Short mmCIF file of C-alpha atoms in Angstrom, two decimals:
data_model
loop_
_atom_site.label_atom_id
_atom_site.label_comp_id
_atom_site.label_asym_id
_atom_site.label_seq_id
_atom_site.Cartn_x
_atom_site.Cartn_y
_atom_site.Cartn_z
CA MET A 1 -25.87 0.05 -11.85
CA TYR A 2 -25.50 -2.90 -13.93
CA ASN A 3 -25.17 -6.10 -11.78
CA ILE A 4 -22.92 -8.77 -12.19
CA SER A 5 -23.81 -12.42 -10.64
CA PHE A 6 -21.36 -15.25 -10.83
CA ASP A 7 -24.45 -17.54 -11.52
CA LYS A 8 -25.12 -15.68 -14.90
CA PRO A 9 -21.53 -15.38 -16.78
CA ILE A 10 -21.68 -12.72 -19.63
CA HIS A 11 -19.48 -11.26 -22.17
CA VAL A 12 -17.60 -8.41 -20.44
CA TYR A 13 -15.06 -6.00 -22.37
CA PHE A 14 -12.05 -4.16 -20.80
CA MET A 15 -10.84 -1.05 -21.80
CA GLY A 16 -7.45 -0.99 -20.57
CA ILE A 17 -7.20 -4.63 -20.00
CA GLY A 18 -3.48 -4.75 -19.15
CA GLY A 19 -3.40 -2.80 -16.25
CA ILE A 20 -2.53 -4.50 -13.04
CA SER A 21 -5.69 -4.08 -11.30
CA MET A 22 -7.84 -4.41 -14.54
CA SER A 23 -6.16 -7.74 -15.75
CA GLY A 24 -6.87 -9.01 -11.99
CA LEU A 25 -10.26 -8.34 -12.24
CA ALA A 26 -10.67 -9.94 -15.66
CA GLU A 27 -8.98 -13.01 -14.48
CA ILE A 28 -11.36 -13.48 -11.51
CA LEU A 29 -14.18 -13.34 -14.08
CA LEU A 30 -12.49 -15.67 -16.29
CA SER A 31 -12.21 -18.19 -13.33
CA ARG A 32 -16.04 -17.87 -13.19
CA GLY A 33 -16.76 -18.75 -16.43
CA PHE A 34 -17.34 -15.18 -17.96
CA LYS A 35 -16.20 -14.67 -21.73
CA ILE A 36 -13.42 -12.11 -21.26
CA SER A 37 -12.26 -9.47 -24.22
CA GLY A 38 -10.66 -6.23 -24.22
CA SER A 39 -7.90 -4.18 -25.52
CA ASP A 40 -4.82 -2.39 -24.55
CA MET A 41 -2.25 0.12 -26.01
CA LYS A 42 0.75 -2.56 -26.22
CA ALA A 43 1.33 -6.11 -25.19
CA SER A 44 2.93 -7.35 -21.98
CA ALA A 45 3.32 -10.05 -19.47
CA LEU A 46 -0.27 -9.21 -18.12
CA THR A 47 -1.97 -9.42 -21.81
CA ASP A 48 -0.03 -12.71 -22.45
CA HIS A 49 -1.17 -14.33 -19.38
CA LEU A 50 -4.72 -13.53 -19.79
CA ALA A 51 -4.66 -14.50 -23.52
CA GLU A 52 -3.33 -17.89 -22.13
CA LYS A 53 -6.47 -18.07 -19.84
CA GLY A 54 -8.72 -17.70 -22.52
CA ALA A 55 -9.32 -13.97 -22.81
CA SER A 56 -9.34 -12.46 -26.19
CA VAL A 57 -7.21 -9.24 -26.43
CA ALA A 58 -6.52 -6.98 -29.05
CA ILE A 59 -3.58 -4.57 -29.08
CA GLY A 60 -4.49 -1.12 -30.01
CA GLN A 61 -7.93 0.51 -29.48
CA CYS A 62 -10.27 1.11 -32.26
CA ALA A 63 -14.04 1.17 -32.75
CA GLU A 64 -14.31 -2.19 -34.36
CA ASN A 65 -13.10 -3.88 -31.29
CA ILE A 66 -16.78 -3.09 -29.68
CA THR A 67 -18.80 -5.99 -31.22
CA ASP A 68 -22.57 -6.47 -30.80
CA ASP A 69 -22.16 -9.36 -28.73
CA ILE A 70 -20.67 -7.80 -25.63
CA ASP A 71 -22.68 -7.34 -22.50
CA LEU A 72 -20.64 -5.01 -20.38
CA ILE A 73 -17.93 -2.78 -20.81
CA VAL A 74 -15.11 -1.66 -18.09
CA TYR A 75 -13.19 1.21 -18.22
CA THR A 76 -10.29 3.03 -16.32
CA ALA A 77 -9.94 6.73 -15.73
CA ALA A 78 -7.30 6.76 -18.40
CA ILE A 79 -10.04 6.23 -21.10
CA SER A 80 -11.35 9.58 -22.35
CA ASN A 81 -14.69 10.30 -23.98
CA THR A 82 -12.69 10.65 -27.35
CA ASN A 83 -11.58 7.25 -27.18
CA PRO A 84 -12.71 5.36 -30.13
CA GLU A 85 -13.84 2.38 -28.20
CA MET A 86 -15.79 4.54 -25.77
CA ILE A 87 -17.58 6.33 -28.85
CA ALA A 88 -18.56 2.83 -30.19
CA ALA A 89 -19.68 1.58 -27.05
CA LYS A 90 -21.79 4.70 -26.38
CA GLY A 91 -23.26 4.69 -29.94
CA LYS A 92 -24.17 0.81 -29.33
CA ASN A 93 -25.84 1.77 -25.69
CA ILE A 94 -23.86 -0.95 -24.22
CA PRO A 95 -23.72 -0.93 -20.29
CA MET A 96 -20.54 0.55 -18.57
CA LEU A 97 -18.83 0.16 -15.37
CA THR A 98 -15.79 1.86 -14.02
CA ARG A 99 -13.18 -0.36 -12.68
CA ALA A 100 -14.10 0.39 -9.01
CA GLU A 101 -17.90 -0.12 -9.80
CA LEU A 102 -17.01 -3.62 -11.24
CA LEU A 103 -14.60 -4.45 -8.30
CA GLY A 104 -17.81 -3.76 -6.05
CA GLU A 105 -20.01 -5.82 -7.98
CA ILE A 106 -17.53 -8.74 -7.74
CA MET A 107 -17.33 -8.39 -4.02
CA ASN A 108 -21.37 -8.48 -3.95
CA ASN A 109 -20.85 -12.26 -4.89
CA TYR A 110 -18.76 -13.04 -1.78
CA LYS A 111 -20.52 -14.19 1.51
CA ILE A 112 -17.01 -12.34 3.41
CA ALA A 113 -16.24 -9.39 1.39
CA ILE A 114 -13.27 -7.61 3.38
CA GLY A 115 -12.09 -4.27 2.21
CA VAL A 116 -9.05 -2.78 3.93
CA SER A 117 -8.67 0.97 3.91
CA GLY A 118 -6.63 3.92 5.30
CA THR A 119 -4.37 6.63 4.10
CA HIS A 120 -1.53 4.33 4.54
CA GLY A 121 -0.83 0.93 5.25
CA LYS A 122 -3.43 -0.83 2.74
CA THR A 123 -0.97 -3.20 0.86
CA THR A 124 0.96 -4.65 3.82
CA THR A 125 -2.22 -5.08 5.90
CA THR A 126 -4.16 -6.88 3.10
CA SER A 127 -1.10 -8.83 2.64
CA MET A 128 -1.01 -9.87 6.57
CA MET A 129 -4.76 -10.66 6.11
CA THR A 130 -4.00 -12.96 3.01
CA GLU A 131 -1.35 -14.92 4.88
CA ILE A 132 -3.57 -15.45 8.17
CA LEU A 133 -6.73 -16.47 5.47
CA MET A 134 -4.32 -18.94 3.73
CA SER A 135 -2.98 -20.11 7.06
CA ALA A 136 -6.26 -20.96 8.17
CA ASP A 137 -7.19 -22.67 4.84
CA PHE A 138 -9.76 -20.01 3.73
CA ASP A 139 -8.67 -20.24 0.36
CA PRO A 140 -9.69 -16.72 -0.34
CA THR A 141 -9.48 -14.49 -3.41
CA VAL A 142 -7.12 -11.63 -3.12
CA SER A 143 -6.58 -8.26 -4.64
CA VAL A 144 -3.81 -6.50 -3.35
CA GLY A 145 -1.82 -3.29 -4.53
CA GLY A 146 1.59 -4.94 -4.50
CA ILE A 147 3.53 -8.09 -5.43
CA LEU A 148 3.17 -10.53 -2.70
CA PRO A 149 5.67 -13.33 -3.16
CA SER A 150 3.60 -16.06 -1.45
CA ILE A 151 0.71 -15.70 -3.80
CA GLY A 152 3.20 -15.14 -6.88
CA GLY A 153 2.02 -11.71 -7.69
CA ASN A 154 -0.92 -9.28 -6.76
CA LEU A 155 -3.76 -11.55 -7.38
CA ARG A 156 -5.20 -15.08 -6.00
CA ILE A 157 -7.95 -16.80 -7.14
CA GLY A 158 -9.54 -18.74 -4.44
CA ASN A 159 -12.75 -21.18 -4.58
CA SER A 160 -14.26 -20.03 -1.33
CA ASP A 161 -16.97 -17.20 -0.21
CA THR A 162 -14.15 -15.01 0.79
CA PHE A 163 -12.81 -12.18 -0.91
CA LEU A 164 -10.14 -9.65 0.18
CA THR A 165 -8.88 -6.52 -1.26
CA GLU A 166 -7.60 -2.98 -0.92
CA ALA A 167 -10.17 -0.20 -0.64
CA CYS A 168 -8.83 3.07 -1.89
CA GLU A 169 -10.22 6.20 -1.14
CA TYR A 170 -8.77 8.32 -4.28
CA THR A 171 -11.80 9.78 -6.23
CA ASN A 172 -14.09 7.99 -3.74
CA SER A 173 -13.51 4.73 -5.27
CA PHE A 174 -14.29 2.38 -2.27
CA LEU A 175 -17.69 4.06 -2.17
CA SER A 176 -18.65 1.80 -5.04
CA PHE A 177 -17.77 -1.46 -2.82
CA PHE A 178 -20.08 -3.94 -1.06
CA PRO A 179 -18.09 -4.98 2.17
CA THR A 180 -19.17 -7.20 4.76
CA ILE A 181 -15.88 -6.55 6.85
CA GLU A 182 -13.97 -3.29 6.81
CA ILE A 183 -10.65 -2.01 7.96
CA ILE A 184 -9.61 1.52 8.48
CA LEU A 185 -6.33 2.03 9.54
CA ASN A 186 -5.81 5.51 9.51
CA ILE A 187 -7.47 8.79 7.93
CA GLU A 188 -4.69 11.68 6.99
CA GLU A 189 -4.67 14.38 4.18
CA ASP A 190 -3.69 13.19 1.08
CA HIS A 191 -4.67 13.19 -2.89
CA MET A 192 -5.47 17.04 -2.34
CA ASP A 193 -5.88 17.15 -5.98
CA PHE A 194 -9.48 15.28 -5.47
CA PHE A 195 -10.31 16.03 -1.78
CA LYS A 196 -10.95 19.74 -0.57
CA ASP A 197 -9.42 19.16 3.11
CA ILE A 198 -9.23 16.54 5.92
CA ASN A 199 -13.06 16.81 6.53
CA ASP A 200 -13.99 15.87 3.05
CA ILE A 201 -11.54 12.89 3.59
CA ARG A 202 -13.26 12.12 6.86
CA ASN A 203 -16.62 12.44 5.21
CA SER A 204 -15.58 9.93 2.66
CA PHE A 205 -14.26 7.34 5.11
CA THR A 206 -17.54 7.73 7.11
CA LYS A 207 -19.55 7.22 4.04
CA PHE A 208 -17.55 3.92 3.39
CA ALA A 209 -18.00 2.83 7.16
CA GLU A 210 -21.74 3.13 6.60
CA LEU A 211 -21.93 0.58 3.55
CA LEU A 212 -21.44 -2.15 6.03
CA PRO A 213 -24.70 -4.36 6.92
CA LYS A 214 -25.82 -4.56 10.31
CA ASP A 215 -24.42 -8.02 10.92
CA GLY A 216 -20.93 -6.47 9.34
CA LEU A 217 -17.82 -5.79 11.25
CA LEU A 218 -15.65 -2.50 11.15
CA VAL A 219 -12.27 -2.78 12.58
CA ILE A 220 -10.92 0.96 13.06
CA ASN A 221 -7.66 2.57 14.66
CA GLY A 222 -8.65 4.10 17.80
CA ASP A 223 -5.82 6.25 17.43
CA ILE A 224 -7.52 8.21 14.71
CA ASP A 225 -8.52 11.40 16.15
CA ASN A 226 -12.35 11.67 17.14
CA TYR A 227 -12.91 8.24 15.55
CA GLU A 228 -16.31 7.94 17.21
CA GLU A 229 -17.56 10.40 14.83
CA ILE A 230 -17.04 8.05 12.08
CA THR A 231 -18.64 5.02 14.02
CA ARG A 232 -21.38 6.49 16.13
CA ASN A 233 -24.18 6.08 13.90
CA LEU A 234 -23.17 2.69 12.92
CA GLU A 235 -25.43 -0.37 13.54
CA CYS A 236 -22.46 -3.05 12.67
CA LYS A 237 -20.12 -4.54 15.37
CA VAL A 238 -17.14 -2.20 15.85
CA ILE A 239 -13.91 -3.31 17.27
CA THR A 240 -10.92 -0.91 17.79
CA VAL A 241 -6.97 -1.29 17.67
CA GLY A 242 -4.44 1.08 18.54
CA SER A 243 -1.83 2.13 20.94
CA ASP A 244 -4.50 3.23 23.76
CA SER A 245 -5.06 0.81 26.16
CA ALA A 246 -8.64 1.68 25.98
CA CYS A 247 -8.62 0.03 22.61
CA ASP A 248 -10.16 -3.60 22.38
CA TYR A 249 -6.91 -4.82 20.82
CA THR A 250 -3.49 -3.33 21.66
CA ALA A 251 0.20 -4.42 22.00
CA CYS A 252 2.54 -4.13 25.17
CA ASN A 253 6.03 -5.17 25.78
CA ILE A 254 7.05 -4.14 22.22
CA ARG A 255 10.79 -5.22 21.32
CA TYR A 256 12.79 -4.92 18.28
CA ASP A 257 15.36 -7.49 16.80
CA ALA A 258 18.30 -6.58 14.85
CA LYS A 259 16.47 -6.03 11.52
CA GLY A 260 13.92 -3.69 13.21
CA CYS A 261 11.28 -6.09 13.29
CA CYS A 262 8.85 -6.15 16.31
CA SER A 263 7.60 -8.85 18.78
CA TYR A 264 4.91 -7.80 21.23
CA THR A 265 2.11 -9.28 23.63
CA LEU A 266 -1.07 -9.17 22.23
CA VAL A 267 -3.81 -7.67 24.64
CA ASN A 268 -7.43 -8.00 24.24
CA LYS A 269 -9.34 -6.07 26.74
CA GLY A 270 -6.73 -6.32 29.48
CA LYS A 271 -6.14 -9.84 28.78
CA GLU A 272 -2.93 -11.16 27.33
CA LEU A 273 -3.40 -13.87 24.28
CA GLY A 274 0.05 -14.41 23.42
CA VAL A 275 3.37 -13.20 21.89
CA VAL A 276 3.25 -11.87 18.27
CA SER A 277 6.32 -12.06 16.22
CA LEU A 278 6.61 -9.97 13.07
CA ALA A 279 9.02 -10.54 10.11
CA VAL A 280 8.55 -6.68 8.73
CA PRO A 281 10.14 -3.85 10.36
CA GLY A 282 8.63 -1.09 12.13
CA ILE A 283 6.15 0.03 14.98
CA HIS A 284 3.51 1.06 12.49
CA ASN A 285 3.27 -2.61 11.34
CA VAL A 286 2.54 -3.30 15.04
CA TYR A 287 -0.74 -1.78 14.66
CA ASN A 288 -1.18 -3.10 11.10
CA SER A 289 -0.80 -6.38 12.41
CA LEU A 290 -3.58 -5.79 15.23
CA ALA A 291 -6.23 -4.91 12.60
CA ALA A 292 -5.67 -8.19 10.51
CA ILE A 293 -5.56 -10.11 13.97
CA ALA A 294 -8.84 -8.60 15.22
CA VAL A 295 -10.37 -9.58 11.63
CA GLY A 296 -8.99 -13.21 11.83
CA ILE A 297 -10.54 -13.45 15.57
CA HIS A 298 -13.77 -12.38 14.30
CA LEU A 299 -13.86 -14.88 11.73
CA GLY A 300 -13.26 -17.55 14.17
CA ILE A 301 -9.51 -18.29 13.25
CA ASP A 302 -7.45 -19.91 15.78
CA LEU A 303 -4.79 -17.76 17.39
CA ALA A 304 -2.06 -20.20 16.13
CA HIS A 305 -3.05 -20.05 12.67
CA ILE A 306 -3.10 -16.02 12.87
CA LEU A 307 0.39 -16.12 14.57
CA ALA A 308 1.81 -18.46 11.79
CA GLY A 309 0.37 -16.24 9.04
CA LEU A 310 1.79 -12.90 10.48
CA SER A 311 5.25 -14.76 11.05
CA ALA A 312 5.00 -15.86 7.39
CA PHE A 313 4.60 -12.53 5.87
CA THR A 314 8.14 -11.12 5.12
CA GLY A 315 6.79 -8.06 3.28
CA THR A 316 5.86 -7.00 -0.19
CA ASP A 317 7.64 -5.51 -3.08
CA ARG A 318 8.60 -1.83 -2.43
CA ARG A 319 7.53 -1.93 1.16
CA PHE A 320 10.73 -1.55 2.95
CA GLN A 321 12.20 -4.04 0.86
CA TYR A 322 15.64 -5.10 1.10
CA LYS A 323 17.34 -4.92 -2.22
CA GLY A 324 20.98 -5.88 -1.52
CA GLU A 325 24.53 -5.13 -0.48
CA CYS A 326 26.58 -2.56 -2.49
CA ARG A 327 30.64 -1.93 -1.63
CA GLY A 328 29.29 -2.61 2.10
CA PHE A 329 26.38 -0.56 2.51
CA THR A 330 22.66 -1.95 2.55
CA ILE A 331 20.16 -0.80 -0.13
CA VAL A 332 16.49 -0.87 0.99
CA ASP A 333 13.42 0.42 -1.07
CA ASP A 334 10.21 1.90 0.04
CA TYR A 335 7.17 3.19 -1.66
CA ALA A 336 6.50 6.03 1.03
CA HIS A 337 5.25 9.24 -0.74
CA HIS A 338 3.24 10.77 2.04
CA PRO A 339 5.26 12.39 5.25
CA ALA A 340 3.31 10.00 7.58
CA GLU A 341 5.08 7.06 5.47
CA ILE A 342 8.20 8.69 5.58
CA LYS A 343 8.19 8.99 8.99
CA ALA A 344 7.24 5.52 9.71
CA THR A 345 10.22 4.23 7.25
CA ILE A 346 12.75 6.47 9.21
CA ASN A 347 11.44 5.13 12.27
CA ALA A 348 11.92 1.69 11.11
CA SER A 349 15.25 2.28 9.97
CA SER A 350 16.28 3.66 13.22
CA ASN A 351 15.95 0.21 14.77
CA MET A 352 18.30 -1.38 12.46
CA GLU A 353 21.94 -1.64 12.90
CA HIS A 354 23.57 0.82 10.51
CA ASN A 355 25.88 3.97 10.44
CA ARG A 356 24.51 6.75 8.41
CA LEU A 357 21.00 6.94 6.97
CA VAL A 358 21.12 8.19 3.51
CA VAL A 359 17.47 8.47 1.74
CA ILE A 360 17.17 9.17 -1.80
CA PHE A 361 13.61 10.62 -2.27
CA GLN A 362 11.51 11.16 -5.44
CA PRO A 363 8.74 13.50 -4.61
CA HIS A 364 5.51 12.01 -6.19
CA THR A 365 3.09 14.54 -8.16
CA TYR A 366 3.30 18.19 -8.00
CA THR A 367 -0.07 18.58 -5.87
CA ARG A 368 1.34 16.25 -3.02
CA THR A 369 4.70 18.19 -2.96
CA LYS A 370 3.29 21.49 -2.71
CA ALA A 371 0.60 20.60 -0.14
CA PHE A 372 3.07 18.96 2.08
CA LEU A 373 6.15 20.62 1.12
CA ASN A 374 7.39 21.61 5.08
CA ASP A 375 6.07 18.16 6.26
CA PHE A 376 8.25 16.45 3.82
CA ALA A 377 11.18 18.67 4.89
CA ALA A 378 10.42 18.01 8.50
CA GLU A 379 10.58 14.23 8.09
CA LEU A 380 13.29 13.90 5.41
CA SER A 381 15.58 16.10 7.63
CA LYS A 382 15.55 13.00 10.10
CA ALA A 383 17.78 11.42 7.75
CA ASP A 384 21.69 11.98 8.17
CA GLU A 385 21.46 12.97 4.48
CA VAL A 386 18.85 13.25 1.82
CA VAL A 387 19.39 13.12 -2.00
CA LEU A 388 16.35 14.46 -4.29
CA ALA A 389 15.65 13.32 -7.51
CA ASP A 390 12.96 15.36 -9.93
CA ILE A 391 9.14 15.14 -8.88
CA TYR A 392 7.36 12.01 -10.74
CA ALA A 393 4.79 13.71 -12.20
CA ALA A 394 2.30 10.79 -12.22
CA ARG A 395 -0.99 11.89 -13.78
CA GLU A 396 -0.32 15.58 -13.50
CA ILE A 397 1.26 18.42 -15.48
CA ASN A 398 3.26 21.17 -13.53
CA THR A 399 1.20 24.04 -13.45
CA ILE A 400 1.80 25.19 -9.89
CA GLY A 401 5.60 25.83 -10.31
CA ILE A 402 6.91 23.56 -7.85
CA SER A 403 10.09 21.33 -7.93
CA SER A 404 12.49 19.40 -5.72
CA LEU A 405 14.75 22.23 -5.31
CA ASP A 406 11.88 24.06 -3.35
CA LEU A 407 12.11 20.88 -1.00
CA LYS A 408 15.88 20.99 -0.88
CA HIS A 409 15.70 24.67 0.12
CA GLU A 410 13.47 23.73 2.93
CA ILE A 411 15.66 21.00 4.08
CA ASP A 412 18.81 23.11 3.99
CA LYS A 413 16.81 25.45 6.40
CA LEU A 414 16.46 22.60 8.85
CA GLY A 415 20.45 21.65 8.73
CA THR A 416 20.26 18.52 7.58
CA LYS A 417 22.92 17.89 4.14
CA CYS A 418 20.67 17.68 1.16
CA CYS A 419 21.66 17.15 -2.60
CA TYR A 420 19.53 17.37 -5.79
CA PHE A 421 20.63 15.44 -8.70
CA ALA A 422 18.50 16.14 -12.41
CA SER A 423 19.61 12.43 -13.39
CA PHE A 424 19.40 8.86 -11.93
CA ASP A 425 23.10 8.47 -13.05
CA GLU A 426 24.48 11.36 -11.22
CA ILE A 427 22.43 10.36 -8.25
CA GLU A 428 24.12 6.59 -8.62
CA ASN A 429 27.56 8.07 -9.00
CA TYR A 430 27.24 10.55 -5.90
CA ILE A 431 26.07 7.53 -3.87
CA LEU A 432 29.07 5.38 -5.02
CA ASP A 433 31.41 8.20 -4.35
CA THR A 434 29.82 9.09 -0.69
CA CYS A 435 28.38 5.77 0.96
CA SER A 436 31.00 3.75 3.33
CA PRO A 437 30.25 0.28 4.56
CA GLY A 438 27.75 0.30 7.31
CA ASP A 439 25.51 2.75 5.85
CA LEU A 440 21.99 2.47 5.01
CA VAL A 441 20.46 3.75 2.13
CA ILE A 442 16.83 4.03 1.20
CA THR A 443 15.21 4.51 -2.19
CA MET A 444 11.81 6.32 -1.59
CA GLY A 445 8.84 7.37 -3.47
CA ALA A 446 6.18 5.82 -5.54
CA GLY A 447 7.57 6.49 -8.88
CA ASN A 448 10.45 4.90 -10.63
CA ILE A 449 13.31 5.54 -7.94
CA ILE A 450 13.54 1.75 -7.39
CA GLU A 451 15.68 1.94 -10.61
CA VAL A 452 18.44 3.88 -8.40
CA GLY A 453 19.08 1.06 -6.17
CA GLU A 454 18.67 -1.52 -8.60
CA ASN A 455 21.44 0.15 -10.72
CA LEU A 456 23.72 0.51 -7.80
CA LEU A 457 23.83 -3.22 -7.11
CA LYS A 458 24.77 -3.47 -10.85
CA LYS A 459 27.44 -1.17 -10.92
CA ALA A 460 28.82 -2.44 -7.44
#
């Protein structure tokens, strides 16, 4: 493994520098005095931003971009072995790291390195932690998987020894990290195109927890089935959060406002510490916030700063994001693309004032749709009406013969009204024809379904 040291800046070349994650890592290294260059297939606001910061960005990928003065190359999974830059790099024997390996190396340069993991809730909890750390003047460097308005994007460059990032389990990326503090929010089946089964997933999270040093901290949701299996061999400090009163941190007296946002009494080992007020909806965010609070208290942050940070967090893009009003009905967008996330989103909506709930769902990947077909149907059927778009393929090719019509068939069997349309334009026209003032419409999925809500607002 090639080691990165902030004390010894080098020349790093990024293959695919225009990606949201790669560009963020490049900017962190730029801020530390590294020489940064890279390439992408097309120019974008991200590549322009890096060029303004001092990076050398080539549009188009060719062997000539790989010059002899490059010390290290970073690449994404999208770069194939037949890529001319990859071939040239191997021919020159230039050291290479994956994006996840570089992120781990960057973490290793910080005294406090926080990795937020879990099947769901990583972006929201990382954002909550960001607000808490900023409220307490920790001046963190942050890499988050969504757009957080208070930092103006998905990246914040700080000048302290604190680093905060999401830690994704897909392809075991988080096993390349060097955390001193970890959060494990939940562990459920997902990414079944990579993992064999839930035990395979649990094994990866166990290995992630084992990365912590003896003086490190693991904050884990005590509601995870048999969580002790993950923590039993750890030498670091372990703090549990969750709904069980036996957890170190839990919530009582949970109340909802008209927007579905919760307030609750924070309890630590039976002692009431104060009232927490959240500005994001849903009971799931109570437990996300408990994890952020536990880390904050461990870091010695005053509870007043923690509460101020949480109240300042009004959400990230695509996480139960209010989009606007259209002919009297409300449009919300959410990234939910797993049955548990759909359940949380629909539960959150149940505490909002509305008439009918209409969910416009775009399944994400063929393998996930097939693996969770019945679970998707069960959760979506809790809406008053479901409108289905075609499956968003992402990285996949449909070799398993699954479609949104299969999901419609399962929802029909459960008695919930369900429609399928092959185009966004048809969906938009149907919504305009059938939705009434007071209805709540949620566009849902990890693909480009957000465009439906935005187009509806333009047509209103």
